[in-house]
mmCIF file of C-alpha atoms in Angstrom:
data_model
loop_
_atom_site.group_PDB
_atom_site.id
_atom_site.type_symbol
_atom_site.label_atom_id
_atom_site.label_comp_id
_atom_site.label_asym_id
_atom_site.label_seq_id
_atom_site.Cartn_x
_atom_site.Cartn_y
_atom_site.Cartn_z
ATOM 1 C CA MET A 1 108.137 122.881 104.583
ATOM 2 C CA ALA A 2 110.366 124.880 102.321
ATOM 3 C CA HIS A 3 112.415 125.933 105.943
ATOM 4 C CA ASP A 4 115.565 125.941 106.478
ATOM 5 C CA GLU A 5 116.070 121.900 109.055
ATOM 6 C CA PHE A 6 118.321 123.006 111.479
ATOM 7 C CA SER A 7 116.767 126.011 111.999
ATOM 8 C CA LEU A 8 113.046 124.526 112.677
ATOM 9 C CA ILE A 9 114.725 122.270 114.953
ATOM 10 C CA ARG A 10 115.784 124.971 116.987
ATOM 11 C CA GLN A 11 112.946 127.233 116.936
ATOM 12 C CA TRP A 12 111.483 123.978 118.059
ATOM 13 C CA THR A 13 113.463 123.154 121.159
ATOM 14 C CA ARG A 14 114.700 126.140 122.224
ATOM 15 C CA ARG A 15 112.852 125.425 125.490
ATOM 16 C CA SER A 16 115.299 122.016 126.155
ATOM 17 C CA ASP A 17 118.258 124.501 125.457
ATOM 18 C CA GLY A 18 120.620 124.762 128.937
ATOM 19 C CA GLN A 19 118.708 122.111 131.044
ATOM 20 C CA GLU A 20 121.690 120.298 132.273
ATOM 21 C CA GLY A 21 121.788 118.641 135.975
ATOM 22 C CA ASP A 22 120.250 116.899 138.508
ATOM 23 C CA GLY A 23 122.016 113.705 136.362
ATOM 24 C CA LEU A 24 122.217 115.308 132.684
ATOM 25 C CA THR A 25 125.443 115.903 131.705
ATOM 26 C CA VAL A 26 124.565 117.131 128.279
ATOM 27 C CA GLY A 27 121.301 117.637 126.449
ATOM 28 C CA ILE A 28 119.789 118.534 123.683
ATOM 29 C CA GLY A 29 122.075 119.949 120.706
ATOM 30 C CA ASP A 30 125.185 118.137 120.465
ATOM 31 C CA ASP A 31 125.611 113.930 118.746
ATOM 32 C CA ALA A 32 123.323 112.112 121.708
ATOM 33 C CA ALA A 33 122.105 113.169 125.417
ATOM 34 C CA VAL A 34 124.699 112.204 128.168
ATOM 35 C CA TYR A 35 122.681 111.021 131.690
ATOM 36 C CA THR A 36 123.155 109.304 135.124
ATOM 37 C CA PRO A 37 120.788 107.303 137.387
ATOM 38 C CA ALA A 38 119.788 108.408 140.324
ATOM 39 C CA PRO A 39 121.435 106.016 143.504
ATOM 40 C CA ASP A 40 119.740 103.042 143.628
ATOM 41 C CA MET A 41 117.673 102.937 141.111
ATOM 42 C CA GLU A 42 117.726 101.570 137.269
ATOM 43 C CA VAL A 43 116.210 102.920 134.140
ATOM 44 C CA VAL A 44 113.442 101.882 132.531
ATOM 45 C CA ALA A 45 112.885 102.263 128.824
ATOM 46 C CA CYS A 46 110.129 102.827 126.404
ATOM 47 C CA CYS A 47 109.748 104.221 123.053
ATOM 48 C CA ASP A 48 105.620 103.872 121.229
ATOM 49 C CA ALA A 49 104.985 105.395 117.150
ATOM 50 C CA MET A 50 102.264 107.434 116.233
ATOM 51 C CA VAL A 51 101.335 107.727 112.546
ATOM 52 C CA GLU A 52 99.011 109.931 111.078
ATOM 53 C CA THR A 53 95.801 108.145 109.823
ATOM 54 C CA VAL A 54 96.379 105.183 112.163
ATOM 55 C CA HIS A 55 96.223 106.664 115.368
ATOM 56 C CA PHE A 56 94.810 109.766 114.652
ATOM 57 C CA LEU A 57 93.288 111.976 111.950
ATOM 58 C CA LYS A 58 93.883 115.782 112.192
ATOM 59 C CA GLU A 59 89.293 115.843 112.312
ATOM 60 C CA THR A 60 89.634 115.005 115.569
ATOM 61 C CA MET A 61 93.158 115.712 116.933
ATOM 62 C CA HIS A 62 94.331 119.612 117.638
ATOM 63 C CA PRO A 63 98.539 119.323 116.664
ATOM 64 C CA SER A 64 98.861 120.078 120.307
ATOM 65 C CA ASP A 65 96.587 116.779 121.594
ATOM 66 C CA ILE A 66 98.826 114.803 119.327
ATOM 67 C CA GLY A 67 101.741 116.039 120.975
ATOM 68 C CA TYR A 68 100.344 115.458 124.610
ATOM 69 C CA LYS A 69 99.506 112.315 123.843
ATOM 70 C CA ALA A 70 102.554 110.871 122.312
ATOM 71 C CA VAL A 71 104.233 111.609 125.506
ATOM 72 C CA ILE A 72 101.548 110.655 127.922
ATOM 73 C CA SER A 73 101.318 107.236 125.659
ATOM 74 C CA ASN A 74 104.831 106.695 127.424
ATOM 75 C CA ILE A 75 104.963 107.401 130.315
ATOM 76 C CA SER A 76 102.208 105.868 131.159
ATOM 77 C CA ASP A 77 104.476 102.742 130.204
ATOM 78 C CA VAL A 78 106.974 103.789 132.936
ATOM 79 C CA ALA A 79 104.490 104.016 135.420
ATOM 80 C CA ALA A 80 103.170 100.661 134.999
ATOM 81 C CA MET A 81 105.912 99.566 135.822
ATOM 82 C CA GLY A 82 105.850 101.514 139.265
ATOM 83 C CA GLY A 83 108.456 104.209 137.981
ATOM 84 C CA VAL A 84 108.910 107.630 137.190
ATOM 85 C CA ALA A 85 109.810 109.261 133.489
ATOM 86 C CA ARG A 86 112.411 111.427 133.498
ATOM 87 C CA TYR A 87 114.123 112.772 129.762
ATOM 88 C CA ALA A 88 112.351 111.965 126.542
ATOM 89 C CA LEU A 89 113.586 112.132 123.304
ATOM 90 C CA VAL A 90 111.794 112.839 120.036
ATOM 91 C CA SER A 91 111.895 111.939 116.465
ATOM 92 C CA ILE A 92 109.171 113.211 114.271
ATOM 93 C CA ALA A 93 108.533 113.037 109.822
ATOM 94 C CA VAL A 94 106.458 115.895 108.462
ATOM 95 C CA SER A 95 105.185 115.086 105.658
ATOM 96 C CA PRO A 96 104.218 118.011 103.160
ATOM 97 C CA SER A 97 100.098 118.361 104.106
ATOM 98 C CA TRP A 98 101.885 119.703 107.691
ATOM 99 C CA SER A 99 102.785 123.533 107.862
ATOM 100 C CA ALA A 100 105.813 124.891 109.875
ATOM 101 C CA GLU A 101 103.067 126.221 112.716
ATOM 102 C CA MET A 102 101.441 123.465 112.731
ATOM 103 C CA THR A 103 104.705 120.813 113.653
ATOM 104 C CA SER A 104 105.204 123.374 116.353
ATOM 105 C CA GLN A 105 102.050 123.301 117.759
ATOM 106 C CA ILE A 106 102.643 119.836 118.323
ATOM 107 C CA TYR A 107 105.761 120.579 119.981
ATOM 108 C CA ASP A 108 103.900 122.538 121.922
ATOM 109 C CA GLY A 109 101.840 119.938 122.913
ATOM 110 C CA ILE A 110 105.109 117.890 124.085
ATOM 111 C CA TYR A 111 106.929 120.087 126.315
ATOM 112 C CA GLU A 112 103.065 120.917 127.711
ATOM 113 C CA ALA A 113 103.432 117.065 128.310
ATOM 114 C CA CYS A 114 106.862 117.230 130.173
ATOM 115 C CA GLU A 115 106.525 120.031 132.332
ATOM 116 C CA SER A 116 103.116 118.242 133.052
ATOM 117 C CA TYR A 117 105.424 115.469 134.613
ATOM 118 C CA GLY A 118 108.751 116.707 135.261
ATOM 119 C CA VAL A 119 110.231 115.540 131.602
ATOM 120 C CA ARG A 120 113.336 116.869 130.024
ATOM 121 C CA LEU A 121 113.363 116.606 126.521
ATOM 122 C CA ILE A 122 117.294 115.881 125.771
ATOM 123 C CA GLY A 123 117.014 115.291 121.860
ATOM 124 C CA GLY A 124 115.774 113.223 119.023
ATOM 125 C CA ASP A 125 115.922 113.414 115.054
ATOM 126 C CA THR A 126 113.657 115.439 112.104
ATOM 127 C CA VAL A 127 113.028 114.278 108.899
ATOM 128 C CA SER A 128 110.856 114.356 105.850
ATOM 129 C CA ALA A 129 108.325 112.120 105.248
ATOM 130 C CA PRO A 130 106.563 112.220 101.799
ATOM 131 C CA ASP A 131 102.551 111.812 102.825
ATOM 132 C CA ALA A 132 101.772 110.970 106.399
ATOM 133 C CA LEU A 133 103.390 112.515 109.800
ATOM 134 C CA HIS A 134 104.983 110.378 111.968
ATOM 135 C CA LEU A 135 105.349 110.501 115.567
ATOM 136 C CA SER A 136 107.829 108.607 118.032
ATOM 137 C CA VAL A 137 108.980 109.351 121.126
ATOM 138 C CA THR A 138 110.652 107.784 123.722
ATOM 139 C CA VAL A 139 111.664 108.124 127.252
ATOM 140 C CA LEU A 140 113.667 107.015 129.793
ATOM 141 C CA GLY A 141 112.929 107.019 133.268
ATOM 142 C CA GLU A 142 113.468 105.487 136.783
ATOM 143 C CA VAL A 143 112.415 102.959 138.786
ATOM 144 C CA GLU A 144 114.236 100.963 142.442
ATOM 145 C CA LYS A 145 116.351 98.167 141.627
ATOM 146 C CA GLY A 146 114.451 94.779 141.706
ATOM 147 C CA ARG A 147 111.697 96.230 142.081
ATOM 148 C CA ALA A 148 109.954 97.204 138.508
ATOM 149 C CA LEU A 149 106.703 95.474 138.553
ATOM 150 C CA ARG A 150 106.149 93.320 135.435
ATOM 151 C CA ARG A 151 103.468 91.383 134.090
ATOM 152 C CA SER A 152 103.746 87.937 135.319
ATOM 153 C CA GLN A 153 104.193 87.818 138.003
ATOM 154 C CA ALA A 154 99.866 87.428 138.703
ATOM 155 C CA LYS A 155 99.409 84.010 141.544
ATOM 156 C CA ALA A 156 96.113 82.298 141.882
ATOM 157 C CA GLY A 157 93.957 84.041 144.852
ATOM 158 C CA GLN A 158 95.103 87.536 143.746
ATOM 159 C CA LEU A 159 92.395 89.729 143.542
ATOM 160 C CA VAL A 160 92.355 91.677 139.868
ATOM 161 C CA PHE A 161 92.107 95.652 139.816
ATOM 162 C CA VAL A 162 92.039 98.775 137.715
ATOM 163 C CA THR A 163 92.334 102.178 138.373
ATOM 164 C CA GLY A 164 90.326 105.561 136.622
ATOM 165 C CA TYR A 165 87.584 104.639 134.181
ATOM 166 C CA VAL A 166 88.279 102.167 131.290
ATOM 167 C CA GLY A 167 85.817 103.003 128.454
ATOM 168 C CA SER A 168 85.579 106.928 127.999
ATOM 169 C CA SER A 169 88.341 107.600 125.236
ATOM 170 C CA ALA A 170 86.801 105.155 122.653
ATOM 171 C CA ALA A 171 83.578 106.839 123.851
ATOM 172 C CA GLY A 172 85.417 110.324 123.053
ATOM 173 C CA LEU A 173 86.755 109.424 119.464
ATOM 174 C CA HIS A 174 83.194 108.223 118.872
ATOM 175 C CA LEU A 175 81.922 111.194 119.634
ATOM 176 C CA LEU A 176 84.387 113.053 117.254
ATOM 177 C CA LEU A 177 84.074 111.082 114.478
ATOM 178 C CA GLU A 178 80.492 111.430 114.930
ATOM 179 C CA GLN A 179 80.678 115.386 115.046
ATOM 180 C CA LYS A 180 82.896 114.454 112.119
ATOM 181 C CA LYS A 181 80.534 113.100 110.107
ATOM 182 C CA THR A 182 77.594 114.776 110.513
ATOM 183 C CA GLY A 183 78.701 118.763 112.031
ATOM 184 C CA ALA A 184 77.046 118.816 114.608
ATOM 185 C CA SER A 185 78.835 119.155 118.047
ATOM 186 C CA PHE A 186 78.195 116.336 120.696
ATOM 187 C CA PRO A 187 76.765 117.762 123.803
ATOM 188 C CA SER A 188 79.092 119.795 126.753
ATOM 189 C CA GLN A 189 77.603 117.012 128.951
ATOM 190 C CA TYR A 190 79.737 114.418 126.544
ATOM 191 C CA GLN A 191 83.401 116.869 127.085
ATOM 192 C CA ALA A 192 84.836 114.450 129.617
ATOM 193 C CA LEU A 193 85.443 111.770 127.025
ATOM 194 C CA VAL A 194 86.734 113.867 124.013
ATOM 195 C CA ASP A 195 89.124 114.912 126.773
ATOM 196 C CA ALA A 196 89.638 111.156 127.577
ATOM 197 C CA HIS A 197 90.466 110.979 123.832
ATOM 198 C CA GLN A 198 92.203 113.445 122.977
ATOM 199 C CA ARG A 199 94.648 114.527 126.912
ATOM 200 C CA PRO A 200 94.898 111.664 129.055
ATOM 201 C CA THR A 201 96.086 111.283 132.133
ATOM 202 C CA ALA A 202 99.178 109.148 133.011
ATOM 203 C CA GLN A 203 98.754 107.289 136.798
ATOM 204 C CA VAL A 204 101.819 107.814 137.369
ATOM 205 C CA ALA A 205 100.673 108.611 141.380
ATOM 206 C CA ALA A 206 98.858 105.030 141.099
ATOM 207 C CA GLY A 207 101.935 103.239 139.942
ATOM 208 C CA ARG A 208 104.030 104.720 143.058
ATOM 209 C CA ILE A 209 101.725 103.514 145.354
ATOM 210 C CA LEU A 210 101.532 99.939 144.023
ATOM 211 C CA LEU A 211 105.450 99.760 144.058
ATOM 212 C CA ALA A 212 105.714 101.585 147.299
ATOM 213 C CA SER A 213 102.816 98.994 148.951
ATOM 214 C CA GLY A 214 104.488 95.686 148.339
ATOM 215 C CA ALA A 215 101.203 94.529 147.687
ATOM 216 C CA CYS A 216 101.217 94.583 144.104
ATOM 217 C CA ALA A 217 102.328 91.717 141.563
ATOM 218 C CA ALA A 218 101.810 92.420 138.214
ATOM 219 C CA LEU A 219 101.273 95.325 136.915
ATOM 220 C CA ASN A 220 99.656 96.574 133.451
ATOM 221 C CA ASP A 221 98.499 100.166 131.648
ATOM 222 C CA VAL A 222 95.168 99.900 129.235
ATOM 223 C CA SER A 223 96.621 101.211 125.904
ATOM 224 C CA ASP A 224 95.578 98.436 123.215
ATOM 225 C CA GLY A 225 92.071 97.680 125.757
ATOM 226 C CA LEU A 226 91.368 96.564 129.050
ATOM 227 C CA ALA A 227 90.718 93.165 127.522
ATOM 228 C CA SER A 228 94.204 92.912 125.973
ATOM 229 C CA GLU A 229 95.883 93.557 128.882
ATOM 230 C CA LEU A 230 94.588 91.250 130.608
ATOM 231 C CA TRP A 231 94.592 88.877 128.512
ATOM 232 C CA GLU A 232 98.532 90.088 128.052
ATOM 233 C CA ILE A 233 98.834 89.591 132.356
ATOM 234 C CA ALA A 234 97.171 86.013 132.041
ATOM 235 C CA GLU A 235 99.234 84.571 129.264
ATOM 236 C CA ALA A 236 102.499 85.856 131.029
ATOM 237 C CA SER A 237 102.058 84.376 133.966
ATOM 238 C CA GLY A 238 100.411 81.198 132.986
ATOM 239 C CA VAL A 239 96.983 82.376 135.289
ATOM 240 C CA GLU A 240 93.772 82.627 134.420
ATOM 241 C CA LEU A 241 91.654 85.439 135.615
ATOM 242 C CA SER A 242 88.095 85.651 136.417
ATOM 243 C CA ILE A 243 86.321 89.520 135.371
ATOM 244 C CA ASP A 244 83.430 90.460 137.037
ATOM 245 C CA ALA A 245 81.722 93.100 134.242
ATOM 246 C CA SER A 246 79.602 94.680 136.970
ATOM 247 C CA GLN A 247 82.563 95.720 138.568
ATOM 248 C CA ILE A 248 84.051 97.643 135.522
ATOM 249 C CA PRO A 249 84.895 101.526 136.049
ATOM 250 C CA ILE A 250 83.035 102.842 133.599
ATOM 251 C CA ARG A 251 81.665 107.530 133.397
ATOM 252 C CA GLN A 252 78.179 108.271 133.769
ATOM 253 C CA GLU A 253 78.577 110.268 130.161
ATOM 254 C CA LEU A 254 79.843 106.897 129.020
ATOM 255 C CA SER A 255 76.909 105.013 129.954
ATOM 256 C CA SER A 256 74.631 107.698 128.847
ATOM 257 C CA TYR A 257 76.036 108.474 125.640
ATOM 258 C CA ALA A 258 76.288 104.566 124.933
ATOM 259 C CA GLU A 259 71.908 104.048 125.972
ATOM 260 C CA GLN A 260 72.074 106.799 123.438
ATOM 261 C CA ILE A 261 73.288 105.429 120.414
ATOM 262 C CA GLY A 262 72.041 102.472 121.569
ATOM 263 C CA TYR A 263 76.024 100.747 122.087
ATOM 264 C CA ASP A 264 77.394 97.732 124.854
ATOM 265 C CA PRO A 265 79.614 100.376 127.167
ATOM 266 C CA LEU A 266 81.515 97.527 127.733
ATOM 267 C CA ALA A 267 82.865 97.121 124.103
ATOM 268 C CA TRP A 268 83.965 100.089 124.900
ATOM 269 C CA ALA A 269 85.312 99.524 128.139
ATOM 270 C CA PHE A 270 87.269 96.336 127.148
ATOM 271 C CA TYR A 271 88.355 97.080 123.485
ATOM 272 C CA GLY A 272 88.600 100.571 123.104
ATOM 273 C CA GLY A 273 91.468 100.998 124.679
ATOM 274 C CA GLU A 274 94.103 104.685 125.111
ATOM 275 C CA ASP A 275 92.826 105.338 128.834
ATOM 276 C CA TYR A 276 96.363 104.846 129.971
ATOM 277 C CA GLN A 277 95.194 103.971 132.995
ATOM 278 C CA LEU A 278 96.911 100.617 135.098
ATOM 279 C CA VAL A 279 95.413 96.900 135.415
ATOM 280 C CA GLY A 280 97.270 94.375 137.595
ATOM 281 C CA THR A 281 96.689 91.791 140.564
ATOM 282 C CA ALA A 282 97.155 92.235 144.623
ATOM 283 C CA ASP A 283 96.801 90.153 146.709
ATOM 284 C CA ALA A 284 93.689 89.992 148.930
ATOM 285 C CA SER A 285 94.490 90.099 152.291
ATOM 286 C CA ARG A 286 95.791 93.459 150.860
ATOM 287 C CA ILE A 287 93.467 94.782 148.752
ATOM 288 C CA ASP A 288 91.161 96.987 151.367
ATOM 289 C CA VAL A 289 94.566 99.153 152.575
ATOM 290 C CA LEU A 290 95.461 99.271 148.970
ATOM 291 C CA ALA A 291 91.937 100.616 147.992
ATOM 292 C CA GLU A 292 92.455 103.021 151.278
ATOM 293 C CA GLN A 293 95.626 104.588 150.487
ATOM 294 C CA PHE A 294 94.163 105.321 146.578
ATOM 295 C CA ALA A 295 90.884 106.635 148.345
ATOM 296 C CA VAL A 296 93.735 108.857 149.953
ATOM 297 C CA ALA A 297 95.027 110.028 146.891
ATOM 298 C CA GLY A 298 91.816 110.638 145.491
ATOM 299 C CA ILE A 299 92.082 107.932 142.649
ATOM 300 C CA PRO A 300 89.491 105.664 141.675
ATOM 301 C CA PHE A 301 90.135 101.777 142.391
ATOM 302 C CA ALA A 302 88.030 99.078 141.561
ATOM 303 C CA VAL A 303 88.288 94.892 141.852
ATOM 304 C CA ILE A 304 87.120 93.123 139.063
ATOM 305 C CA GLY A 305 88.070 90.094 139.290
ATOM 306 C CA ARG A 306 90.640 87.227 140.533
ATOM 307 C CA VAL A 307 93.146 85.080 139.952
ATOM 308 C CA GLU A 308 92.667 81.688 139.373
ATOM 309 C CA PRO A 309 95.465 78.445 138.279
ATOM 310 C CA ARG A 310 95.818 77.291 134.806
ATOM 311 C CA GLY A 311 93.775 75.128 134.570
ATOM 312 C CA ASN A 312 91.756 74.076 130.325
ATOM 313 C CA GLY A 313 89.674 77.227 130.397
ATOM 314 C CA THR A 314 90.872 80.362 128.568
ATOM 315 C CA ALA A 315 93.165 82.499 129.496
ATOM 316 C CA VAL A 316 90.791 85.378 130.977
ATOM 317 C CA SER A 317 87.259 85.280 131.228
ATOM 318 C CA CYS A 318 84.376 87.681 131.942
ATOM 319 C CA THR A 319 81.135 87.286 134.147
ATOM 320 C CA ARG A 320 77.746 89.192 133.321
ATOM 321 C CA ALA A 321 74.067 88.377 134.157
ATOM 322 C CA GLY A 322 74.622 85.446 136.155
ATOM 323 C CA ARG A 323 76.577 83.942 132.767
ATOM 324 C CA GLN A 324 80.238 83.325 132.414
ATOM 325 C CA MET A 325 81.734 83.446 128.652
ATOM 326 C CA PRO A 326 85.313 83.318 127.187
ATOM 327 C CA LEU A 327 86.176 86.937 127.588
ATOM 328 C CA PRO A 328 88.288 86.670 123.152
ATOM 329 C CA LYS A 329 91.254 88.103 123.679
ATOM 330 C CA ALA A 330 91.357 91.621 121.113
ATOM 331 C CA GLY A 331 92.462 95.376 121.452
ATOM 332 C CA PHE A 332 94.067 97.324 118.732
ATOM 333 C CA ASN A 333 96.198 95.320 117.047
ATOM 334 C CA HIS A 334 97.755 96.889 113.841
ATOM 335 C CA PHE A 335 98.688 93.447 112.033
ATOM 336 C CA GLY A 336 95.468 92.375 112.306
ATOM 337 C CA ARG A 337 93.328 92.112 109.962
ATOM 338 C CA ARG A 338 91.416 94.646 108.906
ATOM 339 C CA GLU A 339 88.550 95.184 106.723
#
């Protein structure tokens, strides 16, 4: 990109000019941003990175999708604490293979996600990279003081639930990779799966319902795969989770596509990741009221298992076709072995 760095930054971030107010006293354009949390709230901070060829390919993600998804993954982390995202900072390292126009489209997606969730872009950094594009987003949110939902609060006797559908993003990625390989377009009936991969939804409303209910104990977002998130809850809480495979919420489109290609749909559900749904535990005595609240809000809500005391068994087990077996601790692992 043979352009002046500062003029490009001004061009890409011009939509953030003059956004002080509502707690933000210094916005984008200075050495740092300054803001004050709302009264009776505390800050929730998170950061996620996306690296070309590791998290996305140009062939499966439009530049705007990349920016959009990078923001959503962070808003989802805040939602998993029961909080609301307020501000974002973006650091991007741009390689020579990315034009100024393509990078501008990444920012289009960033702003689209921010505007959809009431988040303001307040700063970041822009540098060059020698080989692949690197995008890192930090989100600052707020949650009521002392009430943040955590992974470590699951107790024996509670039920395990998940919002929305799982496995859709992984199935959508499979469709896009097949399209890249064969050159044939995927059937329109599977568009919801592709959308789930390219334009996921952060479950902010679900997180707020769970926080307000007082019934939710532990909570996690499904970013690396449902199995991985269940293990995180079990290990952090010192409990065992018993999951019923028949209750895992899967889109009909996913089931149809899996049958078409001879694939196990639960493999995508448990190990696919990037669904950005919420999985957690709640008091059994209040689960019906919680399910009704989700029904009123129009958000799918499924009870998929229960919490057991920690014994000598595996931390997470799954019953399928009448047979109980350990659910392996697996999912996307950046530092795991790669074949």
